[in-house]
XYZ file of C-alpha atoms in Angstrom:
738
model
C -14.820 -33.911 -12.253
C -15.500 -33.055 -15.847
C -13.329 -30.580 -17.699
C -16.140 -28.012 -17.508
C -16.386 -28.474 -13.736
C -12.632 -28.110 -13.334
C -12.559 -24.921 -15.380
C -15.447 -23.547 -13.342
C -13.519 -24.031 -10.096
C -10.532 -22.012 -11.326
C -12.624 -19.219 -12.821
C -14.460 -16.215 -11.491
C -17.697 -14.512 -12.410
C -18.308 -10.763 -12.082
C -21.950 -10.529 -11.123
C -22.399 -6.750 -11.250
C -20.031 -5.893 -14.055
C -21.390 -3.001 -16.078
C -20.249 0.053 -17.987
C -18.241 1.582 -15.131
C -14.534 0.933 -15.647
C -12.921 -0.367 -12.457
C -10.303 -2.662 -14.024
C -7.932 -2.280 -16.972
C -9.531 -3.065 -20.344
C -12.590 -4.336 -18.487
C -14.961 -3.655 -21.370
C -12.782 -5.400 -23.910
C -12.158 -8.451 -21.753
C -15.620 -9.038 -20.258
C -17.456 -12.219 -21.180
C -21.115 -11.935 -22.079
C -22.475 -15.203 -20.705
C -25.534 -14.997 -18.537
C -24.834 -15.721 -14.892
C -26.954 -18.853 -14.702
C -25.192 -20.345 -17.702
C -21.784 -19.405 -16.338
C -22.460 -21.151 -13.032
C -24.075 -24.270 -14.441
C -21.067 -26.350 -13.400
C -20.346 -24.320 -10.273
C -17.918 -21.421 -9.984
C -14.610 -20.830 -8.288
C -14.901 -17.161 -7.339
C -17.618 -14.539 -7.224
C -16.001 -11.231 -8.080
C -16.692 -8.062 -6.115
C -20.267 -8.867 -5.150
C -20.386 -5.823 -2.861
C -17.718 -3.690 -4.460
C -18.758 -2.950 -8.026
C -21.686 -0.614 -7.390
C -23.449 0.761 -4.290
C -25.664 -2.047 -3.019
C -27.319 -2.304 0.374
C -25.095 -4.692 2.358
C -27.931 -6.526 4.124
C -29.933 -7.095 0.950
C -26.831 -8.179 -0.934
C -25.918 -10.576 1.883
C -29.379 -12.133 1.622
C -28.818 -12.646 -2.123
C -25.328 -14.072 -1.529
C -26.418 -16.592 1.099
C -29.258 -17.722 -1.171
C -26.870 -18.023 -4.110
C -24.415 -20.085 -2.092
C -27.260 -22.430 -1.129
C -28.220 -22.713 -4.804
C -24.664 -23.637 -5.764
C -24.636 -26.334 -3.086
C -28.047 -27.728 -3.946
C -28.398 -27.287 -7.703
C -24.956 -27.989 -9.125
C -23.678 -31.541 -9.429
C -20.691 -31.083 -7.121
C -22.395 -28.770 -4.627
C -19.323 -26.574 -4.111
C -19.921 -22.997 -2.921
C -18.126 -20.010 -4.441
C -15.232 -18.212 -2.832
C -16.090 -14.491 -2.676
C -13.310 -11.935 -3.083
C -13.251 -8.153 -2.731
C -10.855 -5.223 -2.775
C -9.906 -4.131 0.745
C -6.773 -2.006 0.523
C -8.136 0.953 2.503
C -10.978 -0.945 4.087
C -13.576 -3.128 2.450
C -14.472 -1.460 -0.846
C -18.219 -1.557 -0.318
C -20.989 0.951 0.291
C -21.253 2.041 3.944
C -17.960 0.355 4.911
C -15.244 2.221 6.823
C -12.417 3.824 4.841
C -8.981 3.831 6.469
C -5.769 5.646 5.510
C -3.991 4.638 2.298
C -0.858 2.434 2.451
C 1.741 5.279 2.389
C 0.123 6.388 5.639
C 0.681 2.900 7.065
C 4.352 3.296 6.226
C 4.466 6.822 7.644
C 3.136 5.540 10.972
C 5.916 2.956 11.424
C 3.304 1.171 13.564
C 2.930 -2.511 12.679
C 0.600 -3.223 15.597
C -1.901 -0.551 14.608
C -1.895 -1.688 10.968
C -2.535 -5.249 12.154
C -5.449 -4.021 14.270
C -6.872 -2.137 11.290
C -6.622 -5.199 9.057
C -8.308 -7.324 11.703
C -11.263 -4.930 11.755
C -11.435 -5.017 7.951
C -11.324 -8.804 7.981
C -14.136 -9.135 10.510
C -16.350 -6.881 8.394
C -15.609 -8.980 5.328
C -16.255 -12.278 7.054
C -19.587 -10.985 8.407
C -20.607 -10.320 4.807
C -19.613 -13.766 3.550
C -16.391 -12.604 1.891
C -13.465 -15.017 1.990
C -10.544 -13.356 0.224
C -9.200 -9.812 0.167
C -7.077 -8.483 -2.691
C -4.525 -6.798 -0.434
C -1.937 -5.837 0.695
C 0.107 -4.232 -2.094
C 3.782 -5.037 -1.478
C 5.247 -3.177 -4.454
C 8.321 -1.216 -3.368
C 8.184 2.357 -4.682
C 10.935 3.073 -7.211
C 9.549 6.074 -9.116
C 7.204 8.718 -7.693
C 5.747 9.338 -11.160
C 3.998 5.956 -11.082
C 0.296 6.439 -10.427
C -0.015 3.450 -8.111
C 2.448 4.874 -5.579
C -0.626 5.731 -3.501
C -1.309 1.993 -3.110
C 2.214 1.290 -1.848
C 3.611 1.351 1.674
C 7.132 2.668 1.162
C 10.315 2.809 -0.875
C 12.024 0.637 1.756
C 11.521 -3.130 1.274
C 12.010 -3.925 4.961
C 9.330 -1.424 6.038
C 7.023 -2.758 3.308
C 7.688 -6.280 4.586
C 7.057 -5.615 8.275
C 3.979 -3.440 7.773
C 2.643 -5.679 4.988
C 3.094 -8.782 7.146
C 1.161 -7.062 9.934
C -1.714 -6.399 7.538
C -1.684 -10.068 6.476
C -1.786 -11.290 10.069
C -4.666 -8.968 10.896
C -6.801 -9.854 7.894
C -6.224 -13.591 8.212
C -6.909 -13.542 11.953
C -10.528 -12.911 10.933
C -10.571 -15.931 8.622
C -10.110 -13.954 5.401
C -7.359 -14.887 2.936
C -4.870 -12.088 2.243
C -3.588 -11.726 -1.319
C -0.094 -10.342 -1.862
C 0.239 -8.161 -4.914
C 1.651 -7.514 -7.375
C 4.170 -10.364 -7.608
C 6.687 -9.079 -8.606
C 8.548 -5.971 -9.796
C 5.416 -4.129 -10.961
C 6.486 -0.804 -9.413
C 9.769 -0.808 -11.307
C 8.038 0.058 -14.555
C 9.873 1.988 -17.237
C 9.515 5.770 -16.736
C 6.912 5.178 -14.041
C 4.260 4.175 -16.584
C 1.532 1.704 -15.729
C 1.938 -1.720 -17.386
C 5.309 -0.664 -18.816
C 8.243 -3.073 -19.098
C 10.494 -3.638 -16.082
C 14.252 -3.789 -16.578
C 15.267 -5.085 -13.145
C 18.279 -7.333 -12.839
C 18.496 -10.334 -10.501
C 20.023 -8.296 -7.659
C 17.313 -5.656 -7.679
C 14.730 -8.423 -7.723
C 16.407 -10.243 -4.836
C 17.286 -7.281 -2.633
C 14.354 -4.944 -3.259
C 11.262 -6.370 -4.933
C 11.201 -9.892 -3.472
C 12.066 -8.994 0.132
C 8.575 -7.966 1.323
C 6.893 -10.905 -0.409
C 9.236 -13.356 1.309
C 8.491 -11.723 4.663
C 4.714 -11.622 4.191
C 4.668 -15.278 3.140
C 7.107 -16.721 5.666
C 6.465 -14.359 8.592
C 2.925 -13.228 7.842
C 1.614 -16.553 6.522
C -0.210 -15.122 3.500
C -2.363 -17.707 1.731
C -2.648 -16.165 -1.729
C -0.498 -14.302 -4.226
C -1.511 -12.248 -7.258
C 0.800 -11.925 -10.239
C 2.038 -8.636 -11.648
C 0.917 -7.360 -15.045
C 4.535 -6.502 -15.803
C 7.160 -8.131 -17.917
C 10.683 -8.395 -16.521
C 13.476 -8.387 -19.075
C 10.994 -9.447 -21.731
C 9.310 -12.246 -19.762
C 5.687 -11.604 -18.811
C 5.245 -12.407 -15.122
C 2.077 -14.395 -15.814
C 4.224 -16.752 -17.875
C 7.237 -16.847 -15.548
C 7.516 -20.310 -14.001
C 10.835 -19.442 -12.364
C 9.007 -16.908 -10.177
C 5.505 -18.358 -9.797
C 6.533 -21.963 -9.214
C 10.265 -22.489 -8.689
C 10.764 -19.602 -6.253
C 7.313 -19.221 -4.764
C 6.574 -22.895 -4.180
C 9.948 -24.581 -4.509
C 12.147 -22.242 -2.467
C 9.612 -20.561 -0.189
C 7.311 -23.580 0.254
C 4.106 -21.678 -0.547
C 1.022 -23.950 -0.638
C -1.776 -21.446 -1.216
C -3.292 -20.160 -4.456
C -1.876 -17.900 -7.139
C -4.672 -15.774 -8.554
C -4.443 -13.803 -11.753
C -4.549 -10.046 -11.620
C -7.669 -9.338 -13.598
C -7.438 -10.798 -17.123
C -3.759 -11.725 -16.760
C -4.150 -15.025 -18.567
C -5.885 -13.342 -21.477
C -3.321 -10.519 -21.503
C -0.652 -13.042 -22.515
C -2.515 -13.129 -25.813
C -3.916 -9.607 -26.160
C -1.235 -7.411 -24.551
C 2.048 -9.257 -24.181
C 1.444 -11.192 -27.397
C 3.370 -14.261 -26.279
C 0.407 -16.580 -26.891
C -1.247 -16.940 -30.297
C -4.688 -17.618 -28.807
C -6.567 -17.365 -25.523
C -6.451 -21.126 -25.145
C -2.682 -21.084 -25.507
C -2.506 -18.175 -23.049
C -4.361 -20.267 -20.480
C -1.935 -23.162 -20.970
C 1.110 -20.902 -20.575
C -0.271 -19.278 -17.411
C -1.222 -22.596 -15.821
C 2.183 -24.005 -16.708
C 3.846 -20.989 -15.072
C 1.879 -21.479 -11.865
C -1.253 -19.318 -11.957
C -4.133 -21.290 -10.478
C -7.199 -19.091 -10.896
C -8.159 -16.634 -13.619
C -9.956 -13.554 -12.323
C -12.317 -11.824 -12.600
C -14.064 -14.051 -15.161
C -13.610 -17.200 -17.214
C -13.533 -15.965 -20.791
C -9.990 -17.155 -21.542
C -10.583 -20.594 -20.016
C -13.809 -21.023 -21.960
C -11.673 -21.283 -25.105
C -9.977 -24.397 -23.726
C -11.239 -27.523 -25.494
C -10.836 -31.109 -24.287
C -7.331 -31.000 -22.794
C -4.355 -33.080 -23.788
C -2.295 -34.891 -21.149
C -0.218 -31.841 -20.189
C -3.165 -29.492 -19.893
C -5.204 -32.073 -17.995
C -2.420 -32.369 -15.425
C -2.114 -28.587 -15.140
C -5.862 -28.254 -14.607
C -5.803 -30.939 -11.909
C -3.009 -29.160 -10.012
C -4.789 -25.794 -10.124
C -8.167 -27.257 -9.156
C -6.648 -29.149 -6.243
C -5.180 -25.913 -4.872
C -8.441 -24.029 -5.370
C -10.458 -26.700 -3.581
C -7.888 -27.004 -0.798
C -8.303 -23.292 -0.098
C -12.063 -23.612 0.024
C -11.653 -26.482 2.463
C -9.269 -24.420 4.626
C -11.897 -21.691 4.784
C -14.605 -24.128 5.826
C -16.592 -23.477 2.678
C -17.156 -27.106 1.770
C -19.037 -27.717 5.030
C -20.780 -24.347 5.310
C -24.599 -24.549 5.074
C -25.335 -20.807 4.593
C -28.469 -21.017 6.683
C -28.930 -17.425 7.873
C -27.604 -14.239 6.313
C -26.857 -11.304 8.640
C -29.825 -9.002 9.210
C -28.044 -6.161 11.007
C -24.679 -4.780 9.938
C -22.675 -1.734 10.990
C -19.711 -1.555 8.631
C -18.473 1.764 10.020
C -18.783 1.403 13.780
C -17.087 3.275 16.618
C -14.107 0.913 16.637
C -13.510 1.583 12.943
C -13.506 5.339 13.569
C -11.187 4.909 16.541
C -8.677 2.916 14.496
C -8.998 5.226 11.489
C -8.346 8.295 13.660
C -5.366 6.719 15.426
C -3.684 5.645 12.180
C -4.408 8.955 10.447
C -2.927 10.831 13.414
C 0.231 8.730 13.593
C 0.855 9.093 9.858
C 0.745 12.895 9.470
C 4.262 14.173 8.729
C 5.275 17.687 9.788
C 7.696 18.849 7.094
C 8.207 22.474 8.131
C 7.319 24.581 11.153
C 8.600 28.054 11.929
C 6.719 28.048 15.222
C 3.261 28.598 13.769
C 2.109 25.177 14.968
C 0.491 24.208 17.183
C -1.950 26.971 16.387
C -3.079 29.198 19.236
C -6.762 30.066 19.351
C -7.208 32.498 16.440
C -10.263 34.713 16.091
C -10.599 34.121 12.348
C -9.351 31.191 10.259
C -9.427 31.002 6.478
C -9.650 27.414 5.198
C -8.755 27.512 1.519
C -7.897 25.186 -1.321
C -9.338 22.495 -3.573
C -8.756 19.771 -0.975
C -10.288 21.674 1.930
C -13.797 20.503 1.112
C -15.120 17.140 -0.019
C -14.350 13.642 1.228
C -12.646 12.627 -2.044
C -9.458 14.444 -1.021
C -9.048 12.152 1.984
C -9.237 8.808 0.196
C -7.199 6.698 -2.156
C -7.956 5.224 -5.556
C -9.151 1.878 -4.158
C -11.454 3.442 -1.602
C -15.083 2.792 -2.477
C -15.652 6.554 -2.528
C -13.197 7.190 -5.360
C -13.229 3.787 -7.044
C -16.982 3.352 -7.406
C -18.997 6.209 -5.918
C -17.459 8.649 -8.397
C -19.790 7.003 -10.936
C -22.821 7.408 -8.653
C -22.960 11.058 -7.532
C -26.661 10.694 -6.790
C -26.010 8.155 -4.017
C -25.019 9.370 -0.516
C -21.534 8.372 0.638
C -22.892 6.150 3.395
C -20.141 6.825 5.974
C -19.127 9.721 8.192
C -16.096 11.421 6.647
C -15.874 15.106 7.606
C -13.753 17.298 5.352
C -11.128 19.774 6.521
C -13.445 22.783 6.596
C -15.858 20.885 8.825
C -13.110 19.538 11.075
C -11.368 22.888 11.529
C -14.720 24.519 12.302
C -15.436 21.891 14.945
C -11.939 21.953 16.427
C -11.803 25.749 16.753
C -15.325 26.287 18.010
C -14.635 29.850 19.128
C -13.197 31.000 15.802
C -14.894 32.477 12.789
C -14.068 30.191 9.838
C -13.990 31.561 6.299
C -13.727 29.398 3.207
C -12.739 29.836 -0.423
C -11.763 27.181 -2.956
C -9.160 29.252 -4.789
C -8.566 26.784 -7.629
C -9.174 23.170 -8.596
C -6.738 20.292 -8.221
C -6.382 20.169 -12.005
C -6.606 22.812 -14.717
C -5.313 26.330 -15.310
C -8.215 28.398 -13.971
C -6.890 31.172 -11.717
C -10.137 33.096 -11.427
C -10.617 32.070 -7.795
C -7.289 33.391 -6.524
C -8.549 36.908 -5.861
C -11.351 35.623 -3.645
C -8.930 33.342 -1.800
C -6.509 36.217 -1.205
C -9.330 38.451 0.009
C -10.424 35.803 2.501
C -6.828 35.386 3.663
C -6.411 39.078 4.423
C -9.451 38.941 6.702
C -8.054 36.029 8.721
C -5.465 35.590 11.461
C -4.194 32.420 9.823
C -4.763 30.545 6.562
C -4.974 26.777 6.288
C -4.623 25.826 2.631
C -5.238 22.228 1.535
C -3.697 21.115 -1.751
C -2.527 17.872 -3.356
C -4.130 15.077 -5.364
C -7.472 13.677 -6.380
C -7.363 9.880 -6.659
C -9.039 8.132 -9.566
C -8.687 5.546 -12.304
C -7.261 5.687 -15.820
C -7.187 9.443 -16.402
C -9.856 10.409 -13.871
C -7.827 12.269 -11.279
C -4.160 13.065 -10.724
C -2.996 9.851 -9.016
C -4.132 6.250 -8.883
C -4.112 3.285 -11.244
C -3.331 4.498 -14.755
C -2.719 8.079 -13.577
C 1.008 8.321 -14.096
C 2.708 11.726 -14.057
C 5.300 13.410 -16.225
C 5.862 16.156 -13.663
C 6.191 16.074 -9.887
C 5.068 19.656 -9.463
C 1.782 20.036 -7.622
C -0.981 19.468 -10.212
C -2.787 22.387 -11.781
C -2.218 25.868 -10.368
C -2.089 24.919 -6.724
C 1.397 26.341 -6.222
C 0.214 29.677 -7.557
C -2.621 29.599 -5.022
C -0.268 28.952 -2.104
C 2.151 31.642 -3.223
C -0.680 34.153 -3.571
C -1.846 33.375 -0.040
C 1.687 33.691 1.395
C 2.017 37.077 -0.346
C -0.901 38.438 1.684
C 1.290 38.381 4.799
C -1.153 36.235 6.759
C 0.582 33.156 8.247
C -0.116 30.126 6.041
C -0.294 26.488 7.112
C -0.108 24.260 4.036
C -1.683 20.788 4.201
C -0.769 18.384 1.404
C -3.302 15.591 0.898
C -1.740 13.433 -1.778
C -1.077 9.927 -2.972
C 2.485 10.508 -4.116
C 5.333 12.724 -2.890
C 5.723 15.994 -4.806
C 8.552 18.474 -5.291
C 7.808 20.869 -2.442
C 11.214 22.567 -2.312
C 9.619 25.978 -2.900
C 7.280 25.442 0.061
C 9.904 24.029 2.420
C 13.111 25.912 1.757
C 12.179 28.875 -0.443
C 12.244 32.514 0.705
C 8.448 32.743 0.508
C 7.615 29.398 2.101
C 4.483 28.892 4.190
C 4.866 29.045 7.952
C 4.204 25.317 8.319
C 3.716 22.331 5.999
C 1.952 19.069 6.835
C 2.014 16.012 4.563
C -0.729 13.403 4.753
C -1.054 10.502 2.336
C -4.842 10.076 1.857
C -5.643 9.702 5.578
C -9.138 8.212 5.270
C -12.479 9.022 6.842
C -10.995 10.463 10.047
C -8.073 12.150 8.322
C -9.416 15.694 8.496
C -10.224 15.237 12.187
C -6.659 14.066 12.825
C -5.170 17.014 10.937
C -7.373 19.507 12.751
C -6.374 18.074 16.126
C -2.672 18.221 15.191
C -2.974 21.820 13.997
C -4.655 22.725 17.284
C -2.000 20.926 19.330
C -4.437 18.446 20.822
C -2.249 15.737 19.277
C 1.392 15.872 18.230
C 2.640 14.879 14.779
C 4.748 11.717 14.776
C 4.676 10.484 11.180
C 7.908 9.908 9.270
C 8.333 9.984 5.500
C 7.997 6.494 4.005
C 8.973 8.033 0.653
C 11.726 10.525 -0.080
C 10.386 13.914 -1.167
C 11.735 14.290 -4.722
C 13.691 17.249 -6.040
C 12.131 16.936 -9.487
C 10.695 14.455 -11.933
C 14.113 14.462 -13.586
C 15.593 12.886 -10.458
C 13.401 9.808 -10.910
C 13.676 6.929 -10.488
C 15.130 7.514 -7.033
C 15.344 5.551 -3.809
C 17.385 6.162 -0.694
C 18.680 2.574 -1.001
C 21.183 3.591 -3.640
C 24.860 2.563 -3.873
C 27.589 5.238 -3.698
C 27.296 6.018 -7.406
C 23.489 6.244 -7.194
C 23.381 9.584 -5.427
C 24.576 13.064 -6.255
C 28.313 13.400 -6.855
C 30.742 16.070 -8.025
C 31.066 14.351 -11.402
C 27.468 15.062 -12.461
C 25.562 18.323 -12.684
C 22.231 16.592 -11.975
C 21.211 16.702 -8.311
C 19.069 13.820 -7.106
C 19.280 14.694 -3.397
C 15.728 14.580 -2.033
C 14.170 17.724 -0.605
C 13.371 15.735 2.525
C 14.917 12.277 3.073
C 13.338 8.953 3.914
C 12.406 8.818 7.598
C 12.151 12.603 8.036
C 9.480 14.097 10.268
C 9.273 16.935 12.781
C 7.198 17.131 15.949
C 6.170 19.607 18.619
C 9.096 18.522 20.764
C 12.666 17.436 20.048
C 14.565 14.216 20.659
C 18.213 13.355 21.152
C 19.700 9.979 20.244
C 22.816 9.027 22.185
C 25.220 6.242 23.045
C 24.577 3.712 20.298
C 26.418 0.690 21.643
C 26.835 -2.933 20.624
C 25.810 -5.485 23.236
C 27.565 -8.371 21.520
C 30.058 -9.297 18.852
C 28.748 -8.923 15.302
C 28.456 -12.150 13.347
C 27.509 -13.118 9.800
C 25.440 -15.924 11.333
C 23.988 -14.360 14.493
C 23.657 -10.702 13.495
C 24.118 -7.962 16.077
C 22.491 -6.572 19.208
C 22.633 -2.856 19.888
C 21.172 -0.323 22.273
C 20.557 3.410 21.928
C 19.283 6.023 24.358
C 16.576 8.451 23.254
C 15.678 11.581 25.248
C 12.786 13.997 24.894
C 14.661 17.299 25.003
C 11.622 19.507 24.539
C 8.965 20.885 26.839
C 6.033 18.663 25.907
C 5.273 14.968 25.480
C 5.797 13.372 22.082
C 6.457 10.214 20.098
C 9.754 9.517 18.394
C 10.329 6.923 15.685
C 13.779 5.560 16.521
C 15.370 4.397 13.272
C 18.413 2.121 13.051
C 20.343 2.216 9.765
C 23.277 0.213 8.438
C 25.950 0.429 5.758
C 28.102 -2.529 4.690
C 30.966 -1.320 2.460
C 33.648 -3.403 0.756
C 31.556 -6.424 -0.197
C 31.686 -8.316 -3.474
C 28.883 -6.137 -4.875
C 27.980 -2.530 -4.212
C 25.666 -1.987 -1.245
C 23.284 0.848 -0.298
C 24.808 3.837 1.481
C 22.012 3.429 4.042
C 19.410 0.776 4.745
C 16.797 0.558 7.486
C 17.388 -2.481 9.717
C 15.167 -1.681 12.709
C 12.718 0.846 14.140
C 10.522 1.491 17.162
C 7.899 4.055 18.167
C 8.748 5.522 21.570
C 6.367 7.689 23.627
C 8.166 10.034 26.017
C 7.077 12.748 28.404
C 9.056 15.980 28.382
C 12.517 15.457 29.844
C 12.170 11.685 29.982
C 14.387 9.082 28.319
C 14.283 5.444 27.268
C 16.667 2.833 25.946
C 15.804 0.943 22.784
C 17.416 -2.465 22.320
C 17.625 -3.815 18.782
C 18.256 -7.509 18.084
C 19.127 -7.439 14.382
C 19.208 -10.864 12.685
C 21.953 -11.643 10.217
C 19.394 -11.814 7.389
C 18.940 -8.036 7.614
C 22.522 -7.641 6.398
C 22.137 -10.000 3.445
C 22.619 -8.771 -0.098
C 23.065 -10.389 -3.477
C 26.706 -11.246 -4.046
C 28.510 -11.724 -7.350
C 26.606 -14.986 -7.821
C 23.309 -13.112 -7.357
C 22.774 -15.179 -4.211
C 21.613 -13.383 -1.062
C 24.400 -13.780 1.439
C 25.850 -12.126 4.532
C 29.491 -11.447 3.767
C 32.053 -10.652 6.474
C 33.428 -7.142 6.617
C 32.948 -3.677 8.124
C 29.558 -2.666 9.495
C 28.463 0.870 10.291
C 25.283 1.408 12.309
C 23.646 4.692 13.218
C 20.532 6.229 14.686
C 19.265 9.658 13.792
C 16.228 11.678 12.830
C 16.206 10.162 9.309
C 18.295 8.029 6.978
C 20.916 10.735 6.340
C 21.315 11.838 9.968
C 24.171 9.986 11.676
C 23.484 11.374 15.130
C 25.048 8.489 17.024
C 27.238 5.905 15.290
C 28.738 2.526 16.112
C 31.181 0.628 13.920
C 32.224 -2.993 14.030
C 33.139 -5.905 11.786
C 30.849 -8.776 10.847
C 32.981 -11.818 11.613
C 32.503 -15.319 10.301
C 32.025 -17.194 7.041
C 29.894 -16.136 4.116
C 26.406 -17.044 5.323
C 23.339 -17.707 3.172
C 20.203 -17.313 5.342
C 17.591 -19.983 4.708
C 13.827 -19.625 4.760
C 13.886 -20.719 8.410
C 16.116 -17.793 9.391
C 14.706 -14.880 11.376
C 14.170 -11.845 9.157
C 12.619 -9.264 11.492
C 14.525 -7.103 13.956
C 13.161 -7.269 17.489
C 12.994 -3.860 19.183
C 12.466 -3.541 22.932
C 11.815 -0.196 24.633
C 13.122 0.036 28.201
C 12.457 2.910 30.575
C 15.569 4.834 31.644
């Protein structure tokens, strides 16, 4: 291969790139070469062929198949392009299904359903000739002010790892490469600001940020990794060989591709300023272990005839890129017939979307108002009560791309809350008023909203976020927050509605957790509060069914509800000195803790018992009995937590080590058996090596991380044990009827 052919195979080309900004500094970084010139020597990736603007999927597939044939027939090497797309909440393409955002995956605590969702996404992508998906996001939430919280699964690395691995397995079961991002530490940014420096030490990296990536690679089998834009302790990740090569490939044995987050090679020159030129930036990134520059080739085009080192680096990267194409069957594919009929939002997609949305709704408060009896008149109020945008995350096609094309129909069925409530309560008269906007200080609509409320038997008010990019919206990439109060004047709207005396059900549709203390514990709180993290195209249907009592809420908080922005950064995985104490006047105690969630019935957790001795090598086996103590069927999320005091380094006061969803009829019980591997008890010791140290072990099960309803204590016996990559990392939970 010539140098030009090698560079082509580790570069991308963004066919539809235009004026719409869907990537950071896209305009500044875009190359201006005509497509035919750029692909003269072939091309490694085609970037977002379907996902940059609304294009008819069938017509675009016809173009893509023809283009792949051209690359095979008219370039010297005859190598087709690998096509990649965004797929975090479903394939980001016109007319494709939109599923709940990642915090909803975490709230469901349902790995199997997330895997099923990802499988459906993958099959859609493969039908369209797409080979790689830029998901899942495995960043562990550390600061609720960060705009990209809505792309993240949880603040708990184990939950991120199990759910993220399930997504990987589902997507790759369809023959589509999953891409883990953003490796690593991106969510630990200073003050919750996008692209800000990260000041994580080796123990936080080992015990928090790296955990889900290790699981998704070793347990999920992910075949691609995308670097983080961040710098950690002054070292830009795109230049960090210790992470991208020594750890990723040397320790973990990864053999797939490392792809650059868009423009990451060039950013070493333009943003991090560690390379004096684009050519030098490319050398540094390749040396660190990045194989492919996305979305385009502008930085690599500055590379002249390489010296011996650069030639070797190019050969390594090209070999990995071609090996992945071979794994995908691309080198033998003939691209004879493009699909002529496509349904990207079929009945199965709606079934999965509804199930996941339903399982992820968290009931935060209920004074008995829910489930709602059949009212004669319902007022549905609030800025998020109407419009599909309120249901979807930043990387949904609706909010990522369609916001720039208001003249184009959405292309999928996504009823809003007004429509869903009207359909669910067919015998009721439904009134509607907006009240206020998500953003801004306009209060002129409050009088109308209050007037509508006084005419109704109950008010359902929908508030929260509007997802968007780089200043367009209240949450999403580049939309970081200084305050964790509800945006705009939405609190004033809710308080005005409560003051009317009509019972108020507050629905929060958001991408991040907000300070809702006034709505949960205040003297003038709404009658009930539901939290849903961008629940997707069937989200409003799910919420309406839960309000009506047709389905019961079973979601649990994957993110602690913050007390204030001043309490950030916060995570429940804090050591003893990381929480509130009598020696500080600042209270960081969350308004609702990790794992919290109410239902329409109640559960008791009893008799947590150890079935075996606890060992630093073998872990522990435990059982717990769960009973439905209410008068209706429901689903409990049984959560097993651990604390390991008196080790060589401080350990979290609580950490999730196992969980299981349990469906129980009223009055029924079940036993949940947990087989917890030793690796779940590992933490970085004084050497910054992850090890299981002998010593006391406290285990408990309760309604959330702070609820020690039933407790068992023991001692981990044995030598200091360092789990290897072959060790089991995932707790096996078995539900047995009682």
